[in-house]
Amino acid sequence: MNFDEIKNKALELAEQNHEKVDQGIDAAADFVAGKFGHEEQVDSVATKIKDILPGG
């Protein structure tokens, strides 16, 4: 498998499971904000990540 095949498979899985991926991103953002603060910035980054992933 080359990189493009791996990337395409990852994007396909992200699209098929976008609700779980979004939940994971939210959980990671909550963890980071809890540890380091800056909740607004962390939430902004989490939103941007979810926007660039397929299925969102």
PDB file of N, CA and C in Angstrom:
ATOM      1  N   MET A   1       0.839  -1.184   0.000  1.00  0.00           N
ATOM      2  CA  MET A   1       0.000   0.000   0.000  1.00  0.00           C
ATOM      3  C   MET A   1       0.881   1.242   0.000  1.00  0.00           C
ATOM      4  N   ASN A   2       0.576   2.180  -0.874  1.00  0.00           N
ATOM      5  CA  ASN A   2       1.335   3.427  -0.873  1.00  0.00           C
ATOM      6  C   ASN A   2       0.602   4.495  -0.054  1.00  0.00           C
ATOM      7  N   PHE A   3       1.218   5.638   0.080  1.00  0.00           N
ATOM      8  CA  PHE A   3       0.666   6.693   0.930  1.00  0.00           C
ATOM      9  C   PHE A   3      -0.716   7.136   0.467  1.00  0.00           C
ATOM     10  N   ASP A   4      -0.916   7.288  -0.832  1.00  0.00           N
ATOM     11  CA  ASP A   4      -2.222   7.740  -1.339  1.00  0.00           C
ATOM     12  C   ASP A   4      -3.321   6.743  -0.996  1.00  0.00           C
ATOM     13  N   GLU A   5      -3.030   5.460  -1.080  1.00  0.00           N
ATOM     14  CA  GLU A   5      -4.023   4.442  -0.727  1.00  0.00           C
ATOM     15  C   GLU A   5      -4.360   4.509   0.762  1.00  0.00           C
ATOM     16  N   ILE A   6      -3.357   4.694   1.586  1.00  0.00           N
ATOM     17  CA  ILE A   6      -3.573   4.810   3.037  1.00  0.00           C
ATOM     18  C   ILE A   6      -4.391   6.062   3.344  1.00  0.00           C
ATOM     19  N   LYS A   7      -4.026   7.171   2.702  1.00  0.00           N
ATOM     20  CA  LYS A   7      -4.750   8.426   2.916  1.00  0.00           C
ATOM     21  C   LYS A   7      -6.205   8.291   2.497  1.00  0.00           C
ATOM     22  N   ASN A   8      -6.441   7.701   1.339  1.00  0.00           N
ATOM     23  CA  ASN A   8      -7.810   7.540   0.853  1.00  0.00           C
ATOM     24  C   ASN A   8      -8.626   6.633   1.764  1.00  0.00           C
ATOM     25  N   LYS A   9      -8.013   5.579   2.265  1.00  0.00           N
ATOM     26  CA  LYS A   9      -8.704   4.681   3.184  1.00  0.00           C
ATOM     27  C   LYS A   9      -9.036   5.399   4.488  1.00  0.00           C
ATOM     28  N   ALA A  10      -8.105   6.205   5.000  1.00  0.00           N
ATOM     29  CA  ALA A  10      -8.341   6.961   6.227  1.00  0.00           C
ATOM     30  C   ALA A  10      -9.482   7.964   6.035  1.00  0.00           C
ATOM     31  N   LEU A  11      -9.505   8.656   4.913  1.00  0.00           N
ATOM     32  CA  LEU A  11     -10.574   9.603   4.635  1.00  0.00           C
ATOM     33  C   LEU A  11     -11.916   8.893   4.496  1.00  0.00           C
ATOM     34  N   GLU A  12     -11.904   7.729   3.864  1.00  0.00           N
ATOM     35  CA  GLU A  12     -13.129   6.940   3.718  1.00  0.00           C
ATOM     36  C   GLU A  12     -13.671   6.514   5.087  1.00  0.00           C
ATOM     37  N   LEU A  13     -12.791   6.041   5.944  1.00  0.00           N
ATOM     38  CA  LEU A  13     -13.200   5.638   7.294  1.00  0.00           C
ATOM     39  C   LEU A  13     -13.696   6.829   8.102  1.00  0.00           C
ATOM     40  N   ALA A  14     -13.046   7.974   7.964  1.00  0.00           N
ATOM     41  CA  ALA A  14     -13.475   9.178   8.675  1.00  0.00           C
ATOM     42  C   ALA A  14     -14.867   9.602   8.225  1.00  0.00           C
ATOM     43  N   GLU A  15     -15.124   9.477   6.927  1.00  0.00           N
ATOM     44  CA  GLU A  15     -16.439   9.849   6.404  1.00  0.00           C
ATOM     45  C   GLU A  15     -17.511   8.884   6.897  1.00  0.00           C
ATOM     46  N   GLN A  16     -17.212   7.607   6.899  1.00  0.00           N
ATOM     47  CA  GLN A  16     -18.184   6.603   7.334  1.00  0.00           C
ATOM     48  C   GLN A  16     -18.480   6.700   8.824  1.00  0.00           C
ATOM     49  N   ASN A  17     -17.523   7.182   9.598  1.00  0.00           N
ATOM     50  CA  ASN A  17     -17.655   7.237  11.050  1.00  0.00           C
ATOM     51  C   ASN A  17     -17.529   8.662  11.574  1.00  0.00           C
ATOM     52  N   HIS A  18     -18.051   9.627  10.808  1.00  0.00           N
ATOM     53  CA  HIS A  18     -17.814  11.029  11.153  1.00  0.00           C
ATOM     54  C   HIS A  18     -18.364  11.412  12.522  1.00  0.00           C
ATOM     55  N   GLU A  19     -19.439  10.798  12.970  1.00  0.00           N
ATOM     56  CA  GLU A  19     -19.972  11.135  14.293  1.00  0.00           C
ATOM     57  C   GLU A  19     -18.991  10.725  15.394  1.00  0.00           C
ATOM     58  N   LYS A  20     -18.407   9.546  15.259  1.00  0.00           N
ATOM     59  CA  LYS A  20     -17.427   9.082  16.247  1.00  0.00           C
ATOM     60  C   LYS A  20     -16.159   9.915  16.183  1.00  0.00           C
ATOM     61  N   VAL A  21     -15.746  10.288  14.989  1.00  0.00           N
ATOM     62  CA  VAL A  21     -14.560  11.128  14.832  1.00  0.00           C
ATOM     63  C   VAL A  21     -14.803  12.486  15.488  1.00  0.00           C
ATOM     64  N   ASP A  22     -15.982  13.070  15.244  1.00  0.00           N
ATOM     65  CA  ASP A  22     -16.315  14.356  15.862  1.00  0.00           C
ATOM     66  C   ASP A  22     -16.324  14.248  17.386  1.00  0.00           C
ATOM     67  N   GLN A  23     -16.864  13.159  17.908  1.00  0.00           N
ATOM     68  CA  GLN A  23     -16.878  12.953  19.354  1.00  0.00           C
ATOM     69  C   GLN A  23     -15.450  12.855  19.897  1.00  0.00           C
ATOM     70  N   GLY A  24     -14.586  12.174  19.171  1.00  0.00           N
ATOM     71  CA  GLY A  24     -13.190  12.055  19.581  1.00  0.00           C
ATOM     72  C   GLY A  24     -12.476  13.394  19.573  1.00  0.00           C
ATOM     73  N   ILE A  25     -12.743  14.191  18.555  1.00  0.00           N
ATOM     74  CA  ILE A  25     -12.146  15.529  18.481  1.00  0.00           C
ATOM     75  C   ILE A  25     -12.631  16.380  19.650  1.00  0.00           C
ATOM     76  N   ASP A  26     -13.931  16.304  19.944  1.00  0.00           N
ATOM     77  CA  ASP A  26     -14.483  17.068  21.067  1.00  0.00           C
ATOM     78  C   ASP A  26     -13.871  16.622  22.394  1.00  0.00           C
ATOM     79  N   ALA A  27     -13.713  15.314  22.568  1.00  0.00           N
ATOM     80  CA  ALA A  27     -13.116  14.799  23.810  1.00  0.00           C
ATOM     81  C   ALA A  27     -11.668  15.258  23.943  1.00  0.00           C
ATOM     82  N   ALA A  28     -10.925  15.218  22.849  1.00  0.00           N
ATOM     83  CA  ALA A  28      -9.536  15.678  22.884  1.00  0.00           C
ATOM     84  C   ALA A  28      -9.470  17.177  23.182  1.00  0.00           C
ATOM     85  N   ALA A  29     -10.372  17.951  22.589  1.00  0.00           N
ATOM     86  CA  ALA A  29     -10.398  19.393  22.833  1.00  0.00           C
ATOM     87  C   ALA A  29     -10.730  19.688  24.295  1.00  0.00           C
ATOM     88  N   ASP A  30     -11.679  18.952  24.851  1.00  0.00           N
ATOM     89  CA  ASP A  30     -12.023  19.142  26.265  1.00  0.00           C
ATOM     90  C   ASP A  30     -10.831  18.828  27.161  1.00  0.00           C
ATOM     91  N   PHE A  31     -10.120  17.773  26.831  1.00  0.00           N
ATOM     92  CA  PHE A  31      -8.943  17.391  27.611  1.00  0.00           C
ATOM     93  C   PHE A  31      -7.872  18.484  27.558  1.00  0.00           C
ATOM     94  N   VAL A  32      -7.575  18.949  26.355  1.00  0.00           N
ATOM     95  CA  VAL A  32      -6.535  19.977  26.186  1.00  0.00           C
ATOM     96  C   VAL A  32      -6.947  21.265  26.893  1.00  0.00           C
ATOM     97  N   ALA A  33      -8.204  21.670  26.716  1.00  0.00           N
ATOM     98  CA  ALA A  33      -8.679  22.896  27.369  1.00  0.00           C
ATOM     99  C   ALA A  33      -8.635  22.749  28.889  1.00  0.00           C
ATOM    100  N   GLY A  34      -8.948  21.566  29.387  1.00  0.00           N
ATOM    101  CA  GLY A  34      -8.899  21.328  30.822  1.00  0.00           C
ATOM    102  C   GLY A  34      -7.485  21.380  31.377  1.00  0.00           C
ATOM    103  N   LYS A  35      -6.529  20.908  30.594  1.00  0.00           N
ATOM    104  CA  LYS A  35      -5.129  20.891  31.032  1.00  0.00           C
ATOM    105  C   LYS A  35      -4.452  22.253  30.905  1.00  0.00           C
ATOM    106  N   PHE A  36      -4.738  22.948  29.811  1.00  0.00           N
ATOM    107  CA  PHE A  36      -3.968  24.149  29.481  1.00  0.00           C
ATOM    108  C   PHE A  36      -4.792  25.433  29.406  1.00  0.00           C
ATOM    109  N   GLY A  37      -6.113  25.316  29.512  1.00  0.00           N
ATOM    110  CA  GLY A  37      -6.954  26.505  29.374  1.00  0.00           C
ATOM    111  C   GLY A  37      -7.130  26.894  27.920  1.00  0.00           C
ATOM    112  N   HIS A  38      -7.343  28.169  27.682  1.00  0.00           N
ATOM    113  CA  HIS A  38      -7.508  28.700  26.317  1.00  0.00           C
ATOM    114  C   HIS A  38      -8.647  28.000  25.581  1.00  0.00           C
ATOM    115  N   GLU A  39      -9.779  27.849  26.270  1.00  0.00           N
ATOM    116  CA  GLU A  39     -10.901  27.078  25.724  1.00  0.00           C
ATOM    117  C   GLU A  39     -11.377  27.600  24.367  1.00  0.00           C
ATOM    118  N   GLU A  40     -11.450  28.911  24.202  1.00  0.00           N
ATOM    119  CA  GLU A  40     -11.925  29.468  22.933  1.00  0.00           C
ATOM    120  C   GLU A  40     -11.020  29.075  21.773  1.00  0.00           C
ATOM    121  N   GLN A  41      -9.703  29.155  21.983  1.00  0.00           N
ATOM    122  CA  GLN A  41      -8.771  28.803  20.922  1.00  0.00           C
ATOM    123  C   GLN A  41      -8.831  27.307  20.621  1.00  0.00           C
ATOM    124  N   VAL A  42      -8.923  26.490  21.662  1.00  0.00           N
ATOM    125  CA  VAL A  42      -8.994  25.041  21.473  1.00  0.00           C
ATOM    126  C   VAL A  42     -10.268  24.672  20.716  1.00  0.00           C
ATOM    127  N   ASP A  43     -11.390  25.286  21.103  1.00  0.00           N
ATOM    128  CA  ASP A  43     -12.647  25.018  20.407  1.00  0.00           C
ATOM    129  C   ASP A  43     -12.581  25.447  18.947  1.00  0.00           C
ATOM    130  N   SER A  44     -11.910  26.558  18.685  1.00  0.00           N
ATOM    131  CA  SER A  44     -11.758  27.040  17.312  1.00  0.00           C
ATOM    132  C   SER A  44     -10.971  26.043  16.465  1.00  0.00           C
ATOM    133  N   VAL A  45      -9.891  25.532  17.023  1.00  0.00           N
ATOM    134  CA  VAL A  45      -9.083  24.543  16.295  1.00  0.00           C
ATOM    135  C   VAL A  45      -9.887  23.261  16.068  1.00  0.00           C
ATOM    136  N   ALA A  46     -10.620  22.810  17.091  1.00  0.00           N
ATOM    137  CA  ALA A  46     -11.427  21.597  16.957  1.00  0.00           C
ATOM    138  C   ALA A  46     -12.463  21.763  15.856  1.00  0.00           C
ATOM    139  N   THR A  47     -13.100  22.917  15.798  1.00  0.00           N
ATOM    140  CA  THR A  47     -14.101  23.188  14.757  1.00  0.00           C
ATOM    141  C   THR A  47     -13.451  23.157  13.380  1.00  0.00           C
ATOM    142  N   LYS A  48     -12.283  23.759  13.248  1.00  0.00           N
ATOM    143  CA  LYS A  48     -11.594  23.777  11.950  1.00  0.00           C
ATOM    144  C   LYS A  48     -11.198  22.367  11.524  1.00  0.00           C
ATOM    145  N   ILE A  49     -10.767  21.550  12.472  1.00  0.00           N
ATOM    146  CA  ILE A  49     -10.419  20.161  12.140  1.00  0.00           C
ATOM    147  C   ILE A  49     -11.641  19.418  11.629  1.00  0.00           C
ATOM    148  N   LYS A  50     -12.760  19.578  12.336  1.00  0.00           N
ATOM    149  CA  LYS A  50     -13.991  18.894  11.914  1.00  0.00           C
ATOM    150  C   LYS A  50     -14.457  19.390  10.545  1.00  0.00           C
ATOM    151  N   ASP A  51     -14.228  20.669  10.242  1.00  0.00           N
ATOM    152  CA  ASP A  51     -14.642  21.233   8.955  1.00  0.00           C
ATOM    153  C   ASP A  51     -13.855  20.659   7.782  1.00  0.00           C
ATOM    154  N   ILE A  52     -12.570  20.319   8.014  1.00  0.00           N
ATOM    155  CA  ILE A  52     -11.767  19.838   6.886  1.00  0.00           C
ATOM    156  C   ILE A  52     -11.919  18.331   6.665  1.00  0.00           C
ATOM    157  N   LEU A  53     -12.456  17.627   7.665  1.00  0.00           N
ATOM    158  CA  LEU A  53     -12.636  16.195   7.507  1.00  0.00           C
ATOM    159  C   LEU A  53     -13.920  15.897   6.738  1.00  0.00           C
ATOM    160  N   PRO A  54     -13.924  14.834   5.956  1.00  0.00           N
ATOM    161  CA  PRO A  54     -15.129  14.507   5.187  1.00  0.00           C
ATOM    162  C   PRO A  54     -16.261  14.038   6.095  1.00  0.00           C
ATOM    163  N   GLY A  55     -17.488  14.280   5.648  1.00  0.00           N
ATOM    164  CA  GLY A  55     -18.651  13.790   6.363  1.00  0.00           C
ATOM    165  C   GLY A  55     -19.164  14.704   7.435  1.00  0.00           C
ATOM    166  N   GLY A  56     -18.476  15.786   7.718  1.00  0.00           N
ATOM    167  CA  GLY A  56     -18.877  16.680   8.791  1.00  0.00           C
ATOM    168  C   GLY A  56     -19.919  17.624   8.433  1.00  0.00           C
TER     169      GLY A  56
END
